[in-house]
Amino acid sequence: MDVVLKNELKRLSYQDPEKALKETAFLRAFTSATPLSPKRREWRHHSFENPRESEQAAWFAYGLKAIGMKPGLQFAHFRKKDRDFDAALRWGDAGSQVFATVQIKEVVPSELRPSATLQEEVAKFDGYTGTDDLIGAILVNRDLVLSPEVLKVPALRIRELWIYGFSGQKELQLFMLGDLLRKPQEYTVAIPSLRWKMEDLPWRGGKGVAH
């Protein structure tokens, strides 16, 4: 990682991914109760692009932290559109912190694009060159039978490649599959409680502690 990029990442505001998810959950609930038109209340509306990207990156960071891959992991959403990443991660001790960037791709819901495939999203990372600090993460946002053995992963020039999403019929779980550039393993992670106490709402200066 070059010095300029590392210094830029150091200046970002990092937080625990679970805390970020609680904030986004509150925003979702608040938005659904506002007197906006139904279309403008949809999470896919362009006005929610930044919080939606932040939420997707936070779920990925939460999964990585939960499976113990990167101790002390925190994440920061990168709002600028002039770089090839959506978020940044940092982990490790204060004196030896590691930084990495994250690019999120998505297999969008079938009602938005029925022809979208996981293989198509994997192939998009083939265009990234010399980015050994970049972690690729593909969010599967639809019902999909995942068959890692038939997935074709080219010799990508990035740090890591992961697939993640939600699974389970009786109990929803976060699933993680990676690192696909090495020896991938499947993980399942329990979903945290994302409810807020009334006294901890953001405008009241609280910390967002869940029940």
Short mmCIF file of N, CA, C and O in Angstrom, two decimals, residues 13-120:
data_model
loop_
_atom_site.label_atom_id
_atom_site.label_comp_id
_atom_site.label_asym_id
_atom_site.label_seq_id
_atom_site.Cartn_x
_atom_site.Cartn_y
_atom_site.Cartn_z
N SER A 13 -12.90 7.92 9.74
CA SER A 13 -13.53 7.68 11.04
C SER A 13 -14.01 6.23 11.11
O SER A 13 -14.97 5.86 10.43
N TYR A 14 -13.35 5.43 11.94
CA TYR A 14 -13.65 4.00 12.03
C TYR A 14 -14.59 3.72 13.20
O TYR A 14 -14.62 4.45 14.19
N GLN A 15 -15.36 2.64 13.07
CA GLN A 15 -16.24 2.24 14.15
C GLN A 15 -16.43 0.73 14.11
O GLN A 15 -16.13 0.06 13.11
N ASP A 16 -16.96 0.21 15.21
CA ASP A 16 -17.28 -1.21 15.26
C ASP A 16 -18.41 -1.49 14.27
O ASP A 16 -19.40 -0.74 14.24
N PRO A 17 -18.31 -2.54 13.46
CA PRO A 17 -19.36 -2.79 12.47
C PRO A 17 -20.74 -3.02 13.06
O PRO A 17 -21.75 -2.64 12.46
N GLU A 18 -20.83 -3.63 14.24
CA GLU A 18 -22.14 -3.85 14.84
C GLU A 18 -22.82 -2.53 15.20
O GLU A 18 -24.03 -2.37 15.02
N LYS A 19 -22.04 -1.58 15.68
CA LYS A 19 -22.60 -0.26 16.00
C LYS A 19 -23.11 0.41 14.73
O LYS A 19 -24.18 1.02 14.73
N ALA A 20 -22.37 0.27 13.64
CA ALA A 20 -22.82 0.85 12.37
C ALA A 20 -24.11 0.21 11.89
O ALA A 20 -25.00 0.89 11.37
N LEU A 21 -24.25 -1.09 12.10
CA LEU A 21 -25.47 -1.79 11.69
C LEU A 21 -26.67 -1.33 12.51
O LEU A 21 -27.79 -1.23 12.00
N LYS A 22 -26.45 -1.05 13.78
CA LYS A 22 -27.54 -0.55 14.63
C LYS A 22 -28.00 0.83 14.16
O LYS A 22 -29.20 1.13 14.12
N GLU A 23 -27.05 1.67 13.76
CA GLU A 23 -27.41 2.99 13.28
C GLU A 23 -28.20 2.89 11.97
O GLU A 23 -29.18 3.62 11.77
N THR A 24 -27.79 1.99 11.10
CA THR A 24 -28.50 1.82 9.84
C THR A 24 -29.89 1.24 10.07
O THR A 24 -30.86 1.62 9.40
N ALA A 25 -30.00 0.31 11.02
CA ALA A 25 -31.31 -0.27 11.34
C ALA A 25 -32.26 0.81 11.84
O ALA A 25 -33.46 0.81 11.50
N PHE A 26 -31.73 1.73 12.64
CA PHE A 26 -32.56 2.83 13.10
C PHE A 26 -33.01 3.70 11.94
O PHE A 26 -34.18 4.10 11.84
N LEU A 27 -32.09 3.99 11.01
CA LEU A 27 -32.43 4.81 9.86
C LEU A 27 -33.50 4.14 9.00
O LEU A 27 -34.44 4.79 8.54
N ARG A 28 -33.38 2.83 8.83
CA ARG A 28 -34.40 2.09 8.08
C ARG A 28 -35.78 2.23 8.75
O ARG A 28 -36.79 2.50 8.09
N ALA A 29 -35.81 2.03 10.07
CA ALA A 29 -37.08 2.11 10.80
C ALA A 29 -37.65 3.52 10.76
O ALA A 29 -38.85 3.71 10.57
N PHE A 30 -36.79 4.51 10.94
CA PHE A 30 -37.25 5.90 10.92
C PHE A 30 -37.80 6.28 9.56
O PHE A 30 -38.85 6.91 9.44
N THR A 31 -37.11 5.85 8.49
CA THR A 31 -37.53 6.18 7.13
C THR A 31 -38.87 5.56 6.79
O THR A 31 -39.72 6.18 6.15
N SER A 32 -39.07 4.33 7.23
CA SER A 32 -40.32 3.63 6.92
C SER A 32 -41.53 4.29 7.58
O SER A 32 -42.66 4.10 7.15
N ALA A 33 -41.27 5.10 8.62
CA ALA A 33 -42.37 5.75 9.34
C ALA A 33 -42.58 7.20 8.91
O ALA A 33 -43.47 7.87 9.42
N THR A 34 -41.77 7.68 7.98
CA THR A 34 -41.89 9.06 7.54
C THR A 34 -42.97 9.20 6.47
O THR A 34 -43.29 8.23 5.77
N PRO A 35 -43.54 10.39 6.29
CA PRO A 35 -44.61 10.59 5.31
C PRO A 35 -44.10 10.78 3.88
O PRO A 35 -44.57 11.64 3.14
N LEU A 36 -43.10 9.99 3.49
CA LEU A 36 -42.60 10.04 2.11
C LEU A 36 -43.45 9.14 1.24
O LEU A 36 -44.18 8.28 1.73
N SER A 37 -43.35 9.32 -0.05
CA SER A 37 -44.05 8.43 -0.97
C SER A 37 -43.45 7.03 -0.83
O SER A 37 -42.27 6.89 -0.47
N PRO A 38 -44.24 5.98 -1.11
CA PRO A 38 -43.71 4.62 -0.98
C PRO A 38 -42.41 4.40 -1.74
O PRO A 38 -41.51 3.73 -1.26
N LYS A 39 -42.29 4.99 -2.93
CA LYS A 39 -41.08 4.79 -3.73
C LYS A 39 -39.86 5.41 -3.05
O LYS A 39 -38.79 4.84 -3.02
N ARG A 40 -40.05 6.59 -2.46
CA ARG A 40 -38.93 7.28 -1.81
C ARG A 40 -38.56 6.62 -0.49
O ARG A 40 -37.48 6.87 0.05
N ARG A 41 -39.44 5.81 0.07
CA ARG A 41 -39.13 5.09 1.30
C ARG A 41 -38.35 3.80 1.02
O ARG A 41 -37.84 3.19 1.95
N GLU A 42 -38.29 3.39 -0.23
CA GLU A 42 -37.59 2.15 -0.56
C GLU A 42 -36.09 2.32 -0.33
O GLU A 42 -35.50 3.33 -0.70
N TRP A 43 -35.48 1.29 0.26
CA TRP A 43 -34.05 1.33 0.58
C TRP A 43 -33.20 1.42 -0.69
O TRP A 43 -32.06 1.85 -0.64
N ARG A 44 -33.75 1.03 -1.82
CA ARG A 44 -33.04 1.09 -3.10
C ARG A 44 -33.10 2.48 -3.74
O ARG A 44 -32.45 2.72 -4.74
N HIS A 45 -33.87 3.39 -3.18
CA HIS A 45 -33.97 4.73 -3.74
C HIS A 45 -32.58 5.39 -3.72
O HIS A 45 -31.80 5.19 -2.79
N HIS A 46 -32.29 6.17 -4.76
CA HIS A 46 -30.95 6.75 -4.88
C HIS A 46 -30.57 7.64 -3.69
O HIS A 46 -29.38 7.82 -3.40
N SER A 47 -31.55 8.18 -2.99
CA SER A 47 -31.25 9.04 -1.85
C SER A 47 -30.64 8.26 -0.69
O SER A 47 -30.05 8.85 0.22
N PHE A 48 -30.77 6.94 -0.69
CA PHE A 48 -30.20 6.11 0.37
C PHE A 48 -28.93 5.37 -0.08
O PHE A 48 -28.51 4.41 0.56
N GLU A 49 -28.33 5.83 -1.15
CA GLU A 49 -27.16 5.13 -1.68
C GLU A 49 -26.03 5.03 -0.66
O GLU A 49 -25.44 3.95 -0.47
N ASN A 50 -25.72 6.13 0.01
CA ASN A 50 -24.61 6.10 0.98
C ASN A 50 -24.89 5.18 2.17
O ASN A 50 -24.06 4.34 2.50
N PRO A 51 -26.04 5.31 2.86
CA PRO A 51 -26.29 4.39 3.98
C PRO A 51 -26.43 2.94 3.52
O PRO A 51 -26.07 2.03 4.27
N ARG A 52 -26.94 2.71 2.31
CA ARG A 52 -27.05 1.33 1.82
C ARG A 52 -25.67 0.72 1.60
O ARG A 52 -25.41 -0.42 1.98
N GLU A 53 -24.76 1.50 0.99
CA GLU A 53 -23.39 1.01 0.81
C GLU A 53 -22.71 0.77 2.14
O GLU A 53 -21.98 -0.21 2.32
N SER A 54 -22.93 1.69 3.08
CA SER A 54 -22.34 1.54 4.41
C SER A 54 -22.85 0.27 5.09
O SER A 54 -22.08 -0.47 5.72
N GLU A 55 -24.15 0.01 4.97
CA GLU A 55 -24.73 -1.18 5.57
C GLU A 55 -24.15 -2.46 4.96
O GLU A 55 -23.81 -3.40 5.68
N GLN A 56 -24.00 -2.49 3.65
CA GLN A 56 -23.45 -3.68 2.99
C GLN A 56 -22.01 -3.93 3.45
O GLN A 56 -21.63 -5.08 3.72
N ALA A 57 -21.22 -2.86 3.53
CA ALA A 57 -19.84 -3.01 3.98
C ALA A 57 -19.78 -3.41 5.46
O ALA A 57 -18.92 -4.19 5.87
N ALA A 58 -20.70 -2.87 6.26
CA ALA A 58 -20.72 -3.19 7.69
C ALA A 58 -21.05 -4.66 7.93
O ALA A 58 -20.48 -5.29 8.83
N TRP A 59 -21.98 -5.21 7.15
CA TRP A 59 -22.28 -6.64 7.29
C TRP A 59 -21.06 -7.49 6.96
O TRP A 59 -20.78 -8.48 7.65
N PHE A 60 -20.34 -7.12 5.94
CA PHE A 60 -19.13 -7.87 5.59
C PHE A 60 -18.09 -7.76 6.70
O PHE A 60 -17.50 -8.77 7.12
N ALA A 61 -17.87 -6.56 7.20
CA ALA A 61 -16.90 -6.36 8.28
C ALA A 61 -17.33 -7.11 9.54
O ALA A 61 -16.50 -7.70 10.24
N TYR A 62 -18.63 -7.08 9.83
CA TYR A 62 -19.14 -7.81 11.00
C TYR A 62 -18.85 -9.30 10.88
O TYR A 62 -18.42 -9.94 11.84
N GLY A 63 -19.07 -9.85 9.68
CA GLY A 63 -18.80 -11.27 9.47
C GLY A 63 -17.33 -11.61 9.64
O GLY A 63 -16.98 -12.60 10.30
N LEU A 64 -16.45 -10.80 9.05
CA LEU A 64 -15.02 -11.05 9.19
C LEU A 64 -14.58 -11.02 10.65
O LEU A 64 -13.79 -11.85 11.10
N LYS A 65 -15.09 -10.05 11.38
CA LYS A 65 -14.72 -9.94 12.79
C LYS A 65 -15.26 -11.12 13.59
O LYS A 65 -14.57 -11.68 14.45
N ALA A 66 -16.50 -11.53 13.30
CA ALA A 66 -17.15 -12.60 14.06
C ALA A 66 -16.45 -13.94 13.88
O ALA A 66 -16.42 -14.75 14.81
N ILE A 67 -15.88 -14.20 12.71
CA ILE A 67 -15.20 -15.48 12.49
C ILE A 67 -13.74 -15.43 12.93
O ILE A 67 -13.01 -16.42 12.77
N GLY A 68 -13.32 -14.31 13.48
CA GLY A 68 -11.98 -14.21 14.06
C GLY A 68 -10.85 -14.06 13.07
O GLY A 68 -9.69 -14.30 13.42
N MET A 69 -11.17 -13.61 11.87
CA MET A 69 -10.12 -13.48 10.86
C MET A 69 -9.20 -12.29 11.10
O MET A 69 -8.02 -12.33 10.80
N LYS A 70 -9.78 -11.23 11.66
CA LYS A 70 -9.01 -10.00 11.83
C LYS A 70 -9.34 -9.39 13.20
O LYS A 70 -10.30 -8.64 13.34
N PRO A 71 -8.55 -9.70 14.23
CA PRO A 71 -8.82 -9.24 15.59
C PRO A 71 -8.92 -7.73 15.70
O PRO A 71 -8.13 -6.99 15.11
N GLY A 72 -9.92 -7.28 16.46
CA GLY A 72 -10.08 -5.85 16.68
C GLY A 72 -10.53 -5.08 15.46
O GLY A 72 -10.34 -3.86 15.39
N LEU A 73 -11.14 -5.75 14.50
CA LEU A 73 -11.48 -5.12 13.23
C LEU A 73 -12.50 -4.00 13.39
O LEU A 73 -13.48 -4.12 14.10
N GLN A 74 -12.24 -2.90 12.70
CA GLN A 74 -13.18 -1.78 12.59
C GLN A 74 -13.29 -1.41 11.12
O GLN A 74 -12.42 -1.75 10.32
N PHE A 75 -14.36 -0.72 10.78
CA PHE A 75 -14.52 -0.34 9.39
C PHE A 75 -14.93 1.11 9.26
O PHE A 75 -15.41 1.74 10.20
N ALA A 76 -14.72 1.65 8.07
CA ALA A 76 -15.15 3.02 7.75
C ALA A 76 -15.71 3.02 6.34
O ALA A 76 -15.11 2.45 5.43
N HIS A 77 -16.87 3.63 6.19
CA HIS A 77 -17.45 3.78 4.86
C HIS A 77 -16.72 4.89 4.12
O HIS A 77 -16.48 5.96 4.68
N PHE A 78 -16.35 4.64 2.87
CA PHE A 78 -15.65 5.64 2.05
C PHE A 78 -16.67 6.25 1.09
O PHE A 78 -17.12 5.61 0.15
N ARG A 79 -17.06 7.49 1.33
CA ARG A 79 -18.15 8.11 0.58
C ARG A 79 -17.74 8.65 -0.78
O ARG A 79 -18.57 8.84 -1.66
N LYS A 80 -16.45 8.92 -0.97
CA LYS A 80 -16.02 9.51 -2.24
C LYS A 80 -16.17 8.48 -3.37
O LYS A 80 -16.02 7.28 -3.16
N LYS A 81 -16.46 8.97 -4.56
CA LYS A 81 -16.68 8.09 -5.71
C LYS A 81 -15.50 8.07 -6.66
O LYS A 81 -15.58 7.50 -7.75
N ASP A 82 -14.38 8.69 -6.27
CA ASP A 82 -13.24 8.76 -7.18
C ASP A 82 -12.20 7.68 -6.93
O ASP A 82 -11.10 7.71 -7.49
N ARG A 83 -12.53 6.70 -6.10
CA ARG A 83 -11.60 5.60 -5.82
C ARG A 83 -12.31 4.26 -6.05
O ARG A 83 -13.54 4.18 -6.02
N ASP A 84 -11.53 3.22 -6.26
CA ASP A 84 -12.11 1.89 -6.55
C ASP A 84 -12.34 1.08 -5.29
O ASP A 84 -12.03 -0.11 -5.23
N PHE A 85 -12.92 1.69 -4.27
CA PHE A 85 -13.30 0.94 -3.08
C PHE A 85 -14.43 1.67 -2.37
O PHE A 85 -14.63 2.87 -2.55
N ASP A 86 -15.19 0.90 -1.60
CA ASP A 86 -16.37 1.43 -0.92
C ASP A 86 -16.16 1.64 0.57
O ASP A 86 -16.92 2.37 1.21
N ALA A 87 -15.17 0.95 1.13
CA ALA A 87 -14.95 1.03 2.58
C ALA A 87 -13.49 0.70 2.87
O ALA A 87 -12.74 0.24 2.00
N ALA A 88 -13.12 0.94 4.12
CA ALA A 88 -11.77 0.61 4.58
C ALA A 88 -11.88 -0.20 5.87
O ALA A 88 -12.83 -0.02 6.64
N LEU A 89 -10.93 -1.08 6.08
CA LEU A 89 -10.85 -1.87 7.31
C LEU A 89 -9.52 -1.60 7.99
O LEU A 89 -8.51 -1.34 7.33
N ARG A 90 -9.53 -1.69 9.30
CA ARG A 90 -8.27 -1.68 10.05
C ARG A 90 -8.40 -2.68 11.18
O ARG A 90 -9.48 -2.88 11.74
N TRP A 91 -7.30 -3.35 11.50
CA TRP A 91 -7.32 -4.33 12.58
C TRP A 91 -5.91 -4.46 13.14
O TRP A 91 -4.94 -3.92 12.60
N GLY A 92 -5.81 -5.15 14.26
CA GLY A 92 -4.53 -5.33 14.92
C GLY A 92 -4.32 -4.35 16.05
O GLY A 92 -5.17 -3.51 16.36
N ASP A 93 -3.17 -4.46 16.70
CA ASP A 93 -2.83 -3.58 17.81
C ASP A 93 -2.52 -2.17 17.32
O ASP A 93 -2.16 -1.96 16.16
N ALA A 94 -2.62 -1.21 18.24
CA ALA A 94 -2.41 0.20 17.89
C ALA A 94 -1.04 0.43 17.25
O ALA A 94 -0.91 1.24 16.34
N GLY A 95 -0.04 -0.30 17.71
CA GLY A 95 1.30 -0.09 17.18
C GLY A 95 1.58 -0.82 15.88
O GLY A 95 2.60 -0.56 15.23
N SER A 96 0.71 -1.73 15.50
CA SER A 96 0.94 -2.51 14.27
C SER A 96 -0.37 -2.74 13.52
O SER A 96 -0.69 -3.86 13.14
N GLN A 97 -1.11 -1.67 13.33
CA GLN A 97 -2.39 -1.78 12.64
C GLN A 97 -2.22 -2.07 11.15
O GLN A 97 -1.29 -1.57 10.51
N VAL A 98 -3.12 -2.89 10.65
CA VAL A 98 -3.15 -3.22 9.23
C VAL A 98 -4.36 -2.54 8.60
O VAL A 98 -5.45 -2.52 9.19
N PHE A 99 -4.18 -1.98 7.42
CA PHE A 99 -5.26 -1.32 6.71
C PHE A 99 -5.52 -2.04 5.38
O PHE A 99 -4.59 -2.55 4.74
N ALA A 100 -6.77 -2.08 4.99
CA ALA A 100 -7.14 -2.65 3.69
C ALA A 100 -8.37 -1.93 3.19
O ALA A 100 -9.15 -1.37 3.97
N THR A 101 -8.54 -1.94 1.89
CA THR A 101 -9.73 -1.36 1.29
C THR A 101 -10.69 -2.48 0.88
O THR A 101 -10.27 -3.62 0.71
N VAL A 102 -11.96 -2.15 0.74
CA VAL A 102 -12.98 -3.14 0.39
C VAL A 102 -13.82 -2.63 -0.78
O VAL A 102 -14.31 -1.50 -0.75
N GLN A 103 -13.95 -3.46 -1.78
CA GLN A 103 -14.85 -3.17 -2.90
C GLN A 103 -16.01 -4.15 -2.85
O GLN A 103 -15.81 -5.36 -2.88
N ILE A 104 -17.22 -3.60 -2.72
CA ILE A 104 -18.42 -4.44 -2.64
C ILE A 104 -19.05 -4.59 -4.02
O ILE A 104 -19.27 -3.60 -4.72
N LYS A 105 -19.33 -5.80 -4.41
CA LYS A 105 -20.15 -6.10 -5.58
C LYS A 105 -21.41 -6.79 -5.07
O LYS A 105 -21.43 -7.32 -3.96
N GLU A 106 -22.44 -6.81 -5.88
CA GLU A 106 -23.71 -7.38 -5.42
C GLU A 106 -24.40 -8.16 -6.52
O GLU A 106 -24.52 -7.70 -7.64
N VAL A 107 -24.85 -9.36 -6.17
CA VAL A 107 -25.79 -10.09 -7.02
C VAL A 107 -27.15 -9.58 -6.58
O VAL A 107 -27.69 -9.99 -5.56
N VAL A 108 -27.70 -8.66 -7.35
CA VAL A 108 -28.89 -7.93 -6.93
C VAL A 108 -30.12 -8.84 -6.92
O VAL A 108 -30.12 -9.90 -7.56
N PRO A 109 -31.17 -8.45 -6.21
CA PRO A 109 -32.40 -9.24 -6.18
C PRO A 109 -32.93 -9.54 -7.58
O PRO A 109 -32.78 -8.71 -8.50
N SER A 110 -33.55 -10.68 -7.73
CA SER A 110 -34.01 -11.13 -9.05
C SER A 110 -35.05 -10.18 -9.65
O SER A 110 -35.13 -10.06 -10.87
N GLU A 111 -35.82 -9.50 -8.81
CA GLU A 111 -36.81 -8.58 -9.35
C GLU A 111 -36.18 -7.35 -9.99
O GLU A 111 -36.81 -6.65 -10.80
N LEU A 112 -34.92 -7.06 -9.64
CA LEU A 112 -34.22 -5.93 -10.24
C LEU A 112 -33.50 -6.34 -11.53
O LEU A 112 -33.47 -5.58 -12.50
N ARG A 113 -32.91 -7.54 -11.49
CA ARG A 113 -32.19 -8.02 -12.69
C ARG A 113 -32.15 -9.54 -12.66
O ARG A 113 -31.25 -10.14 -12.09
N PRO A 114 -33.13 -10.19 -13.28
CA PRO A 114 -33.23 -11.65 -13.22
C PRO A 114 -32.00 -12.39 -13.74
O PRO A 114 -31.68 -13.47 -13.27
N SER A 115 -31.30 -11.79 -14.71
CA SER A 115 -30.17 -12.48 -15.34
C SER A 115 -28.85 -12.37 -14.57
O SER A 115 -27.84 -12.95 -14.97
N ALA A 116 -28.81 -11.60 -13.49
CA ALA A 116 -27.56 -11.40 -12.74
C ALA A 116 -27.06 -12.73 -12.18
O ALA A 116 -27.83 -13.56 -11.72
N THR A 117 -25.73 -12.92 -12.21
CA THR A 117 -25.13 -14.17 -11.72
C THR A 117 -23.94 -13.86 -10.82
O THR A 117 -23.31 -12.80 -10.93
N LEU A 118 -23.63 -14.82 -9.99
CA LEU A 118 -22.46 -14.70 -9.12
C LEU A 118 -21.18 -14.71 -9.94
O LEU A 118 -20.24 -13.96 -9.66
N GLN A 119 -21.13 -15.56 -10.95
CA GLN A 119 -19.94 -15.64 -11.80
C GLN A 119 -19.64 -14.29 -12.47
O GLN A 119 -18.48 -13.89 -12.59
N GLU A 120 -20.66 -13.60 -12.86
CA GLU A 120 -20.52 -12.29 -13.48
C GLU A 120 -19.87 -11.30 -12.52
O GLU A 120 -19.00 -10.49 -12.91
#
